[in-house]
XYZ file of C-alpha atoms in Angstrom:
141
model
C -22.396 4.487 -6.426
C -26.000 3.384 -5.983
C -27.603 3.546 -2.571
C -26.795 0.412 -0.636
C -29.200 -1.711 1.372
C -29.277 -1.267 5.149
C -27.358 -4.513 5.600
C -25.983 -7.429 3.631
C -28.139 -10.519 3.845
C -26.197 -13.619 4.821
C -28.367 -16.738 5.224
C -28.344 -17.967 8.801
C -26.657 -14.789 10.037
C -28.802 -11.771 9.171
C -32.502 -11.293 8.443
C -33.682 -11.637 4.879
C -34.796 -8.422 3.181
C -38.565 -7.903 2.922
C -40.258 -9.422 -0.124
C -40.168 -6.947 -2.988
C -37.396 -4.819 -1.460
C -35.550 -4.663 -4.790
C -38.500 -4.660 -7.187
C -37.936 -1.040 -8.270
C -34.411 -1.917 -9.382
C -35.466 -5.195 -10.931
C -37.978 -3.202 -13.007
C -35.156 -1.190 -14.626
C -34.024 -4.206 -16.641
C -33.507 -3.334 -20.281
C -32.853 -5.697 -23.195
C -29.698 -3.603 -23.744
C -27.870 -4.613 -20.550
C -25.615 -1.568 -20.348
C -28.724 0.627 -20.123
C -29.999 -1.233 -17.074
C -29.795 0.457 -13.687
C -30.112 -3.055 -12.253
C -26.790 -3.992 -13.874
C -24.981 -0.861 -12.698
C -26.334 -1.296 -9.187
C -25.437 -4.996 -9.125
C -21.852 -4.110 -9.998
C -21.744 -1.435 -7.285
C -23.133 -3.885 -4.761
C -20.536 -6.516 -5.619
C -17.896 -3.835 -4.986
C -19.504 -3.017 -1.641
C -19.917 -6.642 -0.514
C -23.699 -6.891 -0.897
C -23.438 -10.218 -2.691
C -26.920 -11.661 -2.161
C -28.472 -8.330 -3.072
C -26.313 -8.079 -6.220
C -27.542 -11.494 -7.324
C -31.138 -10.376 -6.782
C -30.814 -7.402 -9.152
C -28.518 -9.079 -11.713
C -30.643 -12.175 -12.240
C -33.478 -10.350 -14.061
C -30.885 -8.747 -16.364
C -29.591 -12.219 -17.222
C -33.103 -13.594 -17.759
C -34.074 -11.092 -20.496
C -30.961 -11.589 -22.607
C -30.693 -14.028 -25.505
C -27.888 -16.578 -25.460
C -24.601 -14.918 -26.261
C -21.626 -13.136 -24.709
C -23.667 -10.537 -22.787
C -25.823 -13.207 -21.160
C -22.765 -15.302 -20.323
C -21.022 -12.241 -18.893
C -23.976 -11.444 -16.618
C -24.041 -15.096 -15.526
C -20.350 -14.755 -14.624
C -21.159 -11.728 -12.451
C -23.953 -13.636 -10.720
C -21.576 -16.520 -9.959
C -18.988 -14.028 -8.680
C -21.608 -12.620 -6.300
C -22.534 -16.165 -5.230
C -18.868 -16.936 -4.567
C -18.576 -13.849 -2.370
C -21.658 -14.879 -0.427
C -20.372 -18.426 0.115
C -17.033 -17.027 1.280
C -18.845 -14.816 3.790
C -20.832 -17.873 4.938
C -17.511 -19.645 5.557
C -18.150 -22.281 2.905
C -14.734 -22.281 1.226
C -15.239 -25.249 -1.087
C -18.439 -23.791 -2.486
C -16.815 -20.358 -2.847
C -13.841 -21.781 -4.748
C -16.080 -23.893 -7.002
C -18.120 -20.790 -7.863
C -14.947 -18.776 -8.496
C -13.960 -21.414 -11.042
C -17.358 -21.261 -12.725
C -17.255 -17.450 -12.819
C -13.747 -17.453 -14.331
C -14.756 -19.957 -17.013
C -17.850 -17.929 -17.895
C -15.957 -14.661 -18.179
C -13.486 -16.350 -20.538
C -16.391 -17.597 -22.663
C -17.823 -14.078 -22.849
C -14.588 -12.375 -23.946
C -16.426 -9.533 -25.753
C -18.318 -8.714 -22.556
C -16.839 -5.909 -20.486
C -18.498 -4.370 -17.476
C -19.517 -0.733 -17.844
C -17.762 1.941 -15.840
C -15.140 -0.454 -14.513
C -11.413 -0.484 -15.224
C -9.865 -3.295 -17.220
C -9.327 -6.268 -14.953
C -12.170 -5.401 -12.563
C -13.645 -8.881 -12.763
C -10.371 -10.708 -12.162
C -9.498 -8.394 -9.262
C -12.829 -9.144 -7.586
C -12.431 -12.851 -8.262
C -8.913 -12.925 -6.790
C -10.077 -10.943 -3.766
C -12.681 -13.605 -2.972
C -10.242 -16.453 -3.636
C -7.643 -14.768 -1.432
C -10.120 -14.327 1.426
C -11.058 -18.015 1.208
C -7.388 -19.059 1.324
C -6.720 -16.816 4.351
C -9.689 -18.382 6.162
C -8.505 -21.892 5.255
C -4.970 -21.194 6.493
C -6.148 -19.643 9.748
C -8.410 -22.652 10.429
C -5.458 -25.051 10.341
């Protein structure tokens, strides 16, 4: 697993990381996404709950890709990270909306599979976020 940041940034709850904190990783972007350390690190950070940070290193991967399944798959990962962040911010409606977007995008990018992850990794992460949102909703009632 890649080194993790000192803390997970959550708007309104923790300080934002210094400007340029992830530039070295962002500079590893490669037109072949599976060769990008930024992609591998973004996946590790989603696993570890560093959702904002994952988005920061995945976005440049998405930006260099032409339209197609790889680009759509990276967009799905970014939306998954956004959903996790919204869940952590206790914004259940936003988290569920983003889960839906991420699920639709991953279906559109059927040929896309994440490197070094078991089959079903994406859906397991997605269901974990959805489940956490539902637990929070039920405990708030």
